[in-house]
Amino acid sequence: MPVSGSGLSESPDIPEPSWMPLQEVTARLAGAHTREQVEDVVVQAASHLPAAPQVTVLRREGLQFRVAASTRDATATAALWTVASPQGISPLTDAVRDRRPRVYGHREALLAEYPQIETQTGEAVAAACAVVPVLLGSRVLGALILEYDQPHAFAVTELSFLYALASQAALTIDRLHLLRQAHTHEQQRDEATRRNQALEAFAVMSRDLASETDRYVLVRRAQEIMLSLLTPGYALYWEQAPDRWQLRSQVGDIGNPELQRLVDEHGLPLDAPALDSTWRTGVPNYQDDYAQGADTPAEMIRHVNAATAFQVRMYGQRIGMLAIGLFDQRVWTPMDKVLLETSVTSLGLALERAEQTRHVQERTAGLDAFVAFTEAVGSESDARRLAHLATHVLQAHLEDVRVAYYERQHDMWTAAVWSGNIRPDEAAQLQRGVPMDAPTFAEAVHSRVAVFSDGGTAGHGHPRAADPPGAAAVCPIFIDGDPQAILTVGRVEGATWTERQRAIVRAVGQSLGLALERAAQARALTAQRDALDRQTQELVAANEELEAFAYSASHDLRTPVRHVMGFADLARIALANGDTEKVLRNLGIVQQGARRMEQLIDGMLMLSRAGRQDFRPHWVPLAPLIAQAQQDAQLEFPAQPITLHGPPPVAVWGDPTLIQQVLTNLISNAVKYSTLQAVSEVVVQVREEPAEWVITVRDNGVGFDPRYAARLFGIFQRLHPQGAYPGIGAGLATVRRIVVKHGGRVFADSADGQGATFGFTLAKPAR
């Protein structure tokens, strides 16, 4: 431990230390939950050193230091130790720069090195002092300051204690930082779960109520969704009558029969505080403590503890108030407010859509086509299947039409679906595509509405659906604001479009757009949920691997280090004694320990790379990967005959590079642990389940005790002696990390001497 300054004791005979044992310091630091508690433990431990020094802990914040804990006046300490000279030189800055303690056994030694320190700080220096930087690797977290009333000769054991104290404090601070990060990740995961639940509810509402036109059915469904996100309570929807607020929809028991009768029969006065301010301003009224008695008699409402109210709008106009009362205490969080206000906005949009549908029902004949298509769609989410349904509905409601559905591909509109009355040569023409800037197509996309062309103008910029062309319609379909598809309708008979025919085309086009957008949202929601599940699994696996890494760093890596240090000492002794044979033998063991340590480090790096590697899934045939894994195993064990029985041809969803690593690890393991057999018999099987593939690798090797199967997939975990089989125990940990990245799981089964089966699952992609 290099130390700068003066004041070190030269006596080799150091009395038994009387200060706090390091074991006790370690125990106290382990019990600390905040950085302040860590700093208090450091102050207490250092203040028990001989001569009872005054102790100060400085905390680094950016480029500055501030007093975090001290046994003396913090202001004087701050001035003396945190104020540098004009050249930026002080005992603290030098200790931090050099990354080593500075000690001064008497004040003259300090003043000789820093003659202006008292003038610059306005404080007298102590009779003796020490500055010990608190380091985490090369990063400076702070400093430990000791000041003595009398000159002091620092013993080596004192400085060793201080150095260990600072090191343990730094490690504890880092541990607390990691724990805070883990807690933050858990909170983010919980928040994401709630967001996911809300998104699912909105998707269900959009799906279930896409054709609903009854305002109060929509309101009631929105009330149900909002209450599902909260603790027990009720939701009331009010509309203004000439002289009062009238209850129009209720979900949940209001909790008091007299209160129920009051609101049913009499409603609320127009100036009721719970509704009035929000009705006037549009700002939601969140009450963590409900103002009991403000709207209704207090004795009827004492069971309600929290409340909120929202203005419901259609086309920018107020139409009603939605109020929620909760029976439990609640502090309305930002997440609550986002979810509830989004629900109310979604309700407004649903009401507007319902109003538009009613207008269509009243004014046009498009209702029949809209209903027919909606009934045909059901829960269908495949885009081209939806286009087929739209084609059938249009042909059922319009006479002698030809329909084509185009999808955007790069800079072309390419036909993907067409009606059966289009001839093969016409279909081939449609499939060749239409340029994005074709006039009629471009006009429809730019205007975002259907474009109709009567007889004699059809065919300008898009292929003819009939010959002669007759009349044509081009309906753009937008998903999330982007043009994704075009629906075209061509009529052979008739030169003009009637209002009825236009309404039918618009209704089907709009319905197809809604269905496609809903399908896209459902797919996005499923992908988001799957990604969240995968991230949660990866977080759990990462935490487990972090624990295993900490154990390995303190145990597995320490063993070869001890060997290196111990046998290096023996080699030095043998060298001093001139025993060359022992020197060579001990150096050989040192070399073995170094190789072992290098293998362990390589294993950690391999596991780390598996976690950081990009994830690019697509359909992958397994047979080539299994064949490559067998070749890799044969190269690794050239003297061992291998017989591998593979599954029938099958393709799975995953990243081929990562799956190759998994299969190579498992098949190489199967061969390694069956080398005592004349031939390694390896069987790879694939079983398809509704939501996943289950892939197993079985061998005829030595097997293992199934009680310890769960340990096998941890880093550096082995159930056989180190010398019996090669390897360091990182392969199965890598397998687990890769499989978790794919959203799967790993498992193992065996009996001693009866072979082993290792398996994993791969999730199927969302449709």
CSV table of N, CA and C in Angstrom, one decimal, residues 601-694:
chain,number,residue,atom,x,y,z
A,601,ILE,N,-12.0,-16.8,-16.7
A,601,ILE,CA,-12.3,-15.5,-17.2
A,601,ILE,C,-12.9,-15.6,-18.7
A,602,ASP,N,-12.4,-16.5,-19.5
A,602,ASP,CA,-12.9,-16.8,-20.8
A,602,ASP,C,-14.4,-17.2,-20.7
A,603,GLY,N,-14.7,-18.0,-19.7
A,603,GLY,CA,-16.1,-18.5,-19.5
A,603,GLY,C,-17.0,-17.3,-19.2
A,604,MET,N,-16.5,-16.4,-18.4
A,604,MET,CA,-17.4,-15.2,-18.1
A,604,MET,C,-17.6,-14.4,-19.3
A,605,LEU,N,-16.5,-14.2,-20.1
A,605,LEU,CA,-16.6,-13.4,-21.3
A,605,LEU,C,-17.6,-14.0,-22.3
A,606,MET,N,-17.5,-15.3,-22.4
A,606,MET,CA,-18.4,-16.0,-23.3
A,606,MET,C,-19.9,-15.8,-22.9
A,607,LEU,N,-20.1,-15.9,-21.6
A,607,LEU,CA,-21.5,-15.7,-21.1
A,607,LEU,C,-21.9,-14.3,-21.3
A,608,SER,N,-21.0,-13.3,-21.1
A,608,SER,CA,-21.3,-11.9,-21.3
A,608,SER,C,-21.7,-11.6,-22.8
A,609,ARG,N,-20.9,-12.2,-23.7
A,609,ARG,CA,-21.1,-12.0,-25.1
A,609,ARG,C,-22.5,-12.5,-25.5
A,610,ALA,N,-22.8,-13.7,-25.0
A,610,ALA,CA,-24.1,-14.3,-25.3
A,610,ALA,C,-25.3,-13.3,-24.9
A,611,GLY,N,-25.1,-12.6,-23.8
A,611,GLY,CA,-26.2,-11.7,-23.4
A,611,GLY,C,-26.2,-10.4,-24.2
A,612,ARG,N,-25.1,-10.0,-24.8
A,612,ARG,CA,-25.0,-8.7,-25.5
A,612,ARG,C,-25.3,-8.9,-27.0
A,613,GLN,N,-25.2,-10.2,-27.5
A,613,GLN,CA,-25.3,-10.4,-28.9
A,613,GLN,C,-26.6,-10.0,-29.5
A,614,ASP,N,-26.7,-9.4,-30.7
A,614,ASP,CA,-27.9,-9.0,-31.3
A,614,ASP,C,-28.8,-10.2,-31.5
A,615,PHE,N,-30.1,-9.9,-31.4
A,615,PHE,CA,-31.2,-10.9,-31.5
A,615,PHE,C,-31.9,-10.7,-32.8
A,616,ARG,N,-31.7,-11.5,-33.8
A,616,ARG,CA,-32.4,-11.4,-35.1
A,616,ARG,C,-33.1,-12.7,-35.5
A,617,PRO,N,-34.4,-12.8,-35.0
A,617,PRO,CA,-35.1,-14.1,-35.2
A,617,PRO,C,-35.7,-14.2,-36.6
A,618,HIS,N,-35.8,-15.4,-37.1
A,618,HIS,CA,-36.5,-15.7,-38.3
A,618,HIS,C,-36.7,-17.2,-38.4
A,619,TRP,N,-37.3,-17.7,-39.4
A,619,TRP,CA,-37.5,-19.2,-39.5
A,619,TRP,C,-36.2,-19.8,-39.8
A,620,VAL,N,-35.9,-20.9,-39.0
A,620,VAL,CA,-34.6,-21.5,-39.1
A,620,VAL,C,-34.8,-23.0,-39.2
A,621,PRO,N,-34.4,-23.7,-40.2
A,621,PRO,CA,-34.4,-25.2,-40.2
A,621,PRO,C,-33.4,-25.7,-39.2
A,622,LEU,N,-33.8,-26.7,-38.4
A,622,LEU,CA,-32.9,-27.2,-37.4
A,622,LEU,C,-31.8,-28.2,-37.9
A,623,ALA,N,-32.2,-28.9,-39.0
A,623,ALA,CA,-31.3,-30.0,-39.4
A,623,ALA,C,-29.8,-29.5,-39.7
A,624,PRO,N,-29.6,-28.4,-40.4
A,624,PRO,CA,-28.2,-28.0,-40.7
A,624,PRO,C,-27.5,-27.6,-39.4
A,625,LEU,N,-28.3,-27.0,-38.4
A,625,LEU,CA,-27.6,-26.6,-37.1
A,625,LEU,C,-27.2,-27.9,-36.3
A,626,ILE,N,-28.1,-28.9,-36.4
A,626,ILE,CA,-27.7,-30.1,-35.6
A,626,ILE,C,-26.5,-30.8,-36.3
A,627,ALA,N,-26.5,-30.8,-37.6
A,627,ALA,CA,-25.3,-31.4,-38.3
A,627,ALA,C,-24.0,-30.7,-38.0
A,628,GLN,N,-24.1,-29.3,-37.9
A,628,GLN,CA,-22.9,-28.5,-37.6
A,628,GLN,C,-22.5,-28.8,-36.2
A,629,ALA,N,-23.4,-28.9,-35.3
A,629,ALA,CA,-23.1,-29.2,-33.9
A,629,ALA,C,-22.4,-30.5,-33.7
A,630,GLN,N,-22.9,-31.5,-34.5
A,630,GLN,CA,-22.2,-32.8,-34.5
A,630,GLN,C,-20.8,-32.7,-35.0
A,631,GLN,N,-20.6,-32.0,-36.1
A,631,GLN,CA,-19.2,-31.8,-36.6
A,631,GLN,C,-18.3,-31.1,-35.5
A,632,ASP,N,-18.9,-30.1,-34.8
A,632,ASP,CA,-18.1,-29.4,-33.8
A,632,ASP,C,-17.7,-30.3,-32.7
A,633,ALA,N,-18.7,-31.2,-32.3
A,633,ALA,CA,-18.4,-32.1,-31.2
A,633,ALA,C,-17.3,-33.1,-31.6
A,634,GLN,N,-17.4,-33.6,-32.9
A,634,GLN,CA,-16.4,-34.6,-33.3
A,634,GLN,C,-15.0,-34.0,-33.4
A,635,LEU,N,-14.9,-32.7,-33.8
A,635,LEU,CA,-13.6,-32.0,-33.8
A,635,LEU,C,-13.1,-31.9,-32.3
A,636,GLU,N,-14.0,-31.6,-31.4
A,636,GLU,CA,-13.6,-31.5,-30.0
A,636,GLU,C,-13.1,-32.8,-29.4
A,637,PHE,N,-13.8,-33.9,-29.8
A,637,PHE,CA,-13.4,-35.2,-29.3
A,637,PHE,C,-13.2,-36.2,-30.5
A,638,PRO,N,-12.0,-36.0,-31.1
A,638,PRO,CA,-11.8,-36.7,-32.4
A,638,PRO,C,-11.7,-38.3,-32.2
A,639,ALA,N,-11.3,-38.7,-31.0
A,639,ALA,CA,-11.1,-40.1,-30.7
A,639,ALA,C,-12.4,-40.8,-30.3
A,640,GLN,N,-13.5,-40.1,-30.1
A,640,GLN,CA,-14.7,-40.7,-29.6
A,640,GLN,C,-15.7,-40.9,-30.8
A,641,PRO,N,-16.1,-42.1,-31.1
A,641,PRO,CA,-17.2,-42.4,-32.1
A,641,PRO,C,-18.5,-41.8,-31.6
A,642,ILE,N,-19.2,-41.1,-32.6
A,642,ILE,CA,-20.5,-40.5,-32.2
A,642,ILE,C,-21.5,-41.0,-33.2
A,643,THR,N,-22.7,-41.4,-32.6
A,643,THR,CA,-23.9,-41.7,-33.4
A,643,THR,C,-25.0,-40.8,-33.0
A,644,LEU,N,-25.4,-40.0,-33.9
A,644,LEU,CA,-26.5,-39.0,-33.6
A,644,LEU,C,-27.7,-39.3,-34.4
A,645,HIS,N,-28.9,-39.4,-33.6
A,645,HIS,CA,-30.2,-39.6,-34.2
A,645,HIS,C,-30.9,-38.3,-34.1
A,646,GLY,N,-31.2,-37.7,-35.3
A,646,GLY,CA,-31.9,-36.4,-35.3
A,646,GLY,C,-33.4,-36.5,-35.6
A,647,PRO,N,-34.1,-35.4,-35.4
A,647,PRO,CA,-35.5,-35.4,-35.6
A,647,PRO,C,-35.9,-35.3,-37.1
A,648,PRO,N,-37.2,-35.5,-37.4
A,648,PRO,CA,-37.6,-35.2,-38.8
A,648,PRO,C,-37.4,-33.7,-39.1
A,649,PRO,N,-37.3,-33.3,-40.4
A,649,PRO,CA,-37.1,-31.9,-40.7
A,649,PRO,C,-38.1,-31.0,-40.1
A,650,VAL,N,-37.7,-30.0,-39.4
A,650,VAL,CA,-38.5,-29.0,-38.7
A,650,VAL,C,-37.9,-27.6,-38.7
A,651,ALA,N,-38.7,-26.6,-38.9
A,651,ALA,CA,-38.1,-25.2,-38.8
A,651,ALA,C,-38.7,-24.6,-37.5
A,652,VAL,N,-37.9,-23.8,-36.8
A,652,VAL,CA,-38.3,-23.1,-35.6
A,652,VAL,C,-38.1,-21.6,-35.8
A,653,TRP,N,-38.6,-20.8,-34.9
A,653,TRP,CA,-38.4,-19.3,-34.9
A,653,TRP,C,-37.3,-18.9,-33.9
A,654,GLY,N,-36.3,-18.3,-34.4
A,654,GLY,CA,-35.2,-17.9,-33.5
A,654,GLY,C,-34.0,-17.3,-34.3
A,655,ASP,N,-33.0,-17.0,-33.6
A,655,ASP,CA,-31.7,-16.5,-34.2
A,655,ASP,C,-30.8,-17.6,-34.5
A,656,PRO,N,-30.5,-17.9,-35.7
A,656,PRO,CA,-29.7,-19.1,-36.1
A,656,PRO,C,-28.4,-19.2,-35.4
A,657,THR,N,-27.7,-18.0,-35.3
A,657,THR,CA,-26.4,-18.0,-34.7
A,657,THR,C,-26.5,-18.4,-33.2
A,658,LEU,N,-27.4,-17.9,-32.5
A,658,LEU,CA,-27.6,-18.2,-31.1
A,658,LEU,C,-28.0,-19.7,-30.9
A,659,ILE,N,-29.0,-20.1,-31.7
A,659,ILE,CA,-29.5,-21.5,-31.6
A,659,ILE,C,-28.3,-22.5,-31.9
A,660,GLN,N,-27.4,-22.1,-32.8
A,660,GLN,CA,-26.3,-23.0,-33.1
A,660,GLN,C,-25.4,-23.1,-31.9
A,661,GLN,N,-25.2,-22.0,-31.1
A,661,GLN,CA,-24.4,-22.1,-29.9
A,661,GLN,C,-25.1,-23.0,-28.9
A,662,VAL,N,-26.4,-23.0,-28.8
A,662,VAL,CA,-27.1,-23.8,-27.8
A,662,VAL,C,-26.9,-25.3,-28.2
A,663,LEU,N,-27.2,-25.6,-29.5
A,663,LEU,CA,-27.1,-27.0,-29.9
A,663,LEU,C,-25.7,-27.6,-29.8
A,664,THR,N,-24.7,-26.7,-30.2
A,664,THR,CA,-23.3,-27.1,-30.1
A,664,THR,C,-22.9,-27.4,-28.6
A,665,ASN,N,-23.3,-26.6,-27.7
A,665,ASN,CA,-23.0,-26.8,-26.3
A,665,ASN,C,-23.6,-28.1,-25.8
A,666,LEU,N,-24.9,-28.3,-26.1
A,666,LEU,CA,-25.6,-29.5,-25.6
A,666,LEU,C,-25.1,-30.8,-26.2
A,667,ILE,N,-24.8,-30.8,-27.5
A,667,ILE,CA,-24.3,-32.0,-28.1
A,667,ILE,C,-22.9,-32.3,-27.7
A,668,SER,N,-22.1,-31.2,-27.6
A,668,SER,CA,-20.7,-31.4,-27.1
A,668,SER,C,-20.7,-32.0,-25.7
A,669,ASN,N,-21.6,-31.5,-24.8
A,669,ASN,CA,-21.7,-32.0,-23.4
A,669,ASN,C,-22.1,-33.4,-23.5
A,670,ALA,N,-23.1,-33.8,-24.3
A,670,ALA,CA,-23.5,-35.2,-24.4
A,670,ALA,C,-22.4,-36.1,-24.8
A,671,VAL,N,-21.5,-35.7,-25.7
A,671,VAL,CA,-20.4,-36.5,-26.1
A,671,VAL,C,-19.3,-36.5,-25.0
A,672,LYS,N,-19.1,-35.4,-24.3
A,672,LYS,CA,-18.0,-35.3,-23.3
A,672,LYS,C,-18.3,-36.3,-22.2
A,673,TYR,N,-19.6,-36.3,-21.7
A,673,TYR,CA,-19.9,-37.1,-20.6
A,673,TYR,C,-20.3,-38.6,-20.9
A,674,SER,N,-20.1,-38.9,-22.2
A,674,SER,CA,-20.3,-40.3,-22.6
A,674,SER,C,-19.0,-40.9,-23.2
A,675,THR,N,-17.9,-40.3,-22.9
A,675,THR,CA,-16.6,-40.8,-23.5
A,675,THR,C,-16.2,-42.1,-22.9
A,676,LEU,N,-16.8,-42.5,-21.7
A,676,LEU,CA,-16.4,-43.8,-21.2
A,676,LEU,C,-17.1,-44.9,-21.9
A,677,GLN,N,-18.1,-44.6,-22.8
A,677,GLN,CA,-18.8,-45.6,-23.6
A,677,GLN,C,-18.0,-45.8,-24.9
A,678,ALA,N,-18.2,-47.0,-25.5
A,678,ALA,CA,-17.5,-47.3,-26.7
A,678,ALA,C,-18.0,-46.3,-27.8
A,679,VAL,N,-19.3,-46.0,-27.8
A,679,VAL,CA,-19.8,-45.1,-28.8
A,679,VAL,C,-20.7,-44.1,-28.1
A,680,SER,N,-20.6,-42.8,-28.4
A,680,SER,CA,-21.5,-41.8,-27.8
A,680,SER,C,-22.8,-41.8,-28.6
A,681,GLU,N,-23.9,-42.3,-27.9
A,681,GLU,CA,-25.2,-42.3,-28.6
A,681,GLU,C,-26.0,-41.0,-28.2
A,682,VAL,N,-26.2,-40.2,-29.2
A,682,VAL,CA,-26.9,-38.9,-28.9
A,682,VAL,C,-28.2,-38.8,-29.7
A,683,VAL,N,-29.3,-38.5,-29.0
A,683,VAL,CA,-30.6,-38.4,-29.6
A,683,VAL,C,-31.2,-37.0,-29.5
A,684,VAL,N,-31.5,-36.4,-30.6
A,684,VAL,CA,-32.1,-35.0,-30.6
A,684,VAL,C,-33.5,-35.2,-31.0
A,685,GLN,N,-34.5,-34.7,-30.2
A,685,GLN,CA,-35.9,-34.8,-30.5
A,685,GLN,C,-36.5,-33.4,-30.4
A,686,VAL,N,-37.6,-33.2,-31.2
A,686,VAL,CA,-38.3,-32.0,-31.2
A,686,VAL,C,-39.8,-32.3,-31.1
A,687,ARG,N,-40.4,-31.7,-30.1
A,687,ARG,CA,-41.9,-31.9,-29.9
A,687,ARG,C,-42.6,-30.5,-30.0
A,688,GLU,N,-43.6,-30.5,-30.9
A,688,GLU,CA,-44.3,-29.2,-31.2
A,688,GLU,C,-45.5,-29.1,-30.3
A,689,GLU,N,-45.6,-28.0,-29.5
A,689,GLU,CA,-46.7,-27.7,-28.7
A,689,GLU,C,-47.4,-26.5,-29.3
A,690,PRO,N,-48.7,-26.2,-28.8
A,690,PRO,CA,-49.4,-25.1,-29.4
A,690,PRO,C,-48.6,-23.7,-29.4
A,691,ALA,N,-47.9,-23.5,-28.3
A,691,ALA,CA,-47.2,-22.2,-28.2
A,691,ALA,C,-45.7,-22.2,-28.3
A,692,GLU,N,-45.1,-23.5,-28.4
A,692,GLU,CA,-43.7,-23.5,-28.4
A,692,GLU,C,-43.2,-24.9,-29.0
A,693,TRP,N,-41.9,-24.9,-29.2
A,693,TRP,CA,-41.2,-26.2,-29.6
A,693,TRP,C,-40.4,-26.6,-28.4
A,694,VAL,N,-40.4,-27.9,-28.1
A,694,VAL,CA,-39.6,-28.5,-27.0
A,694,VAL,C,-38.5,-29.3,-27.6
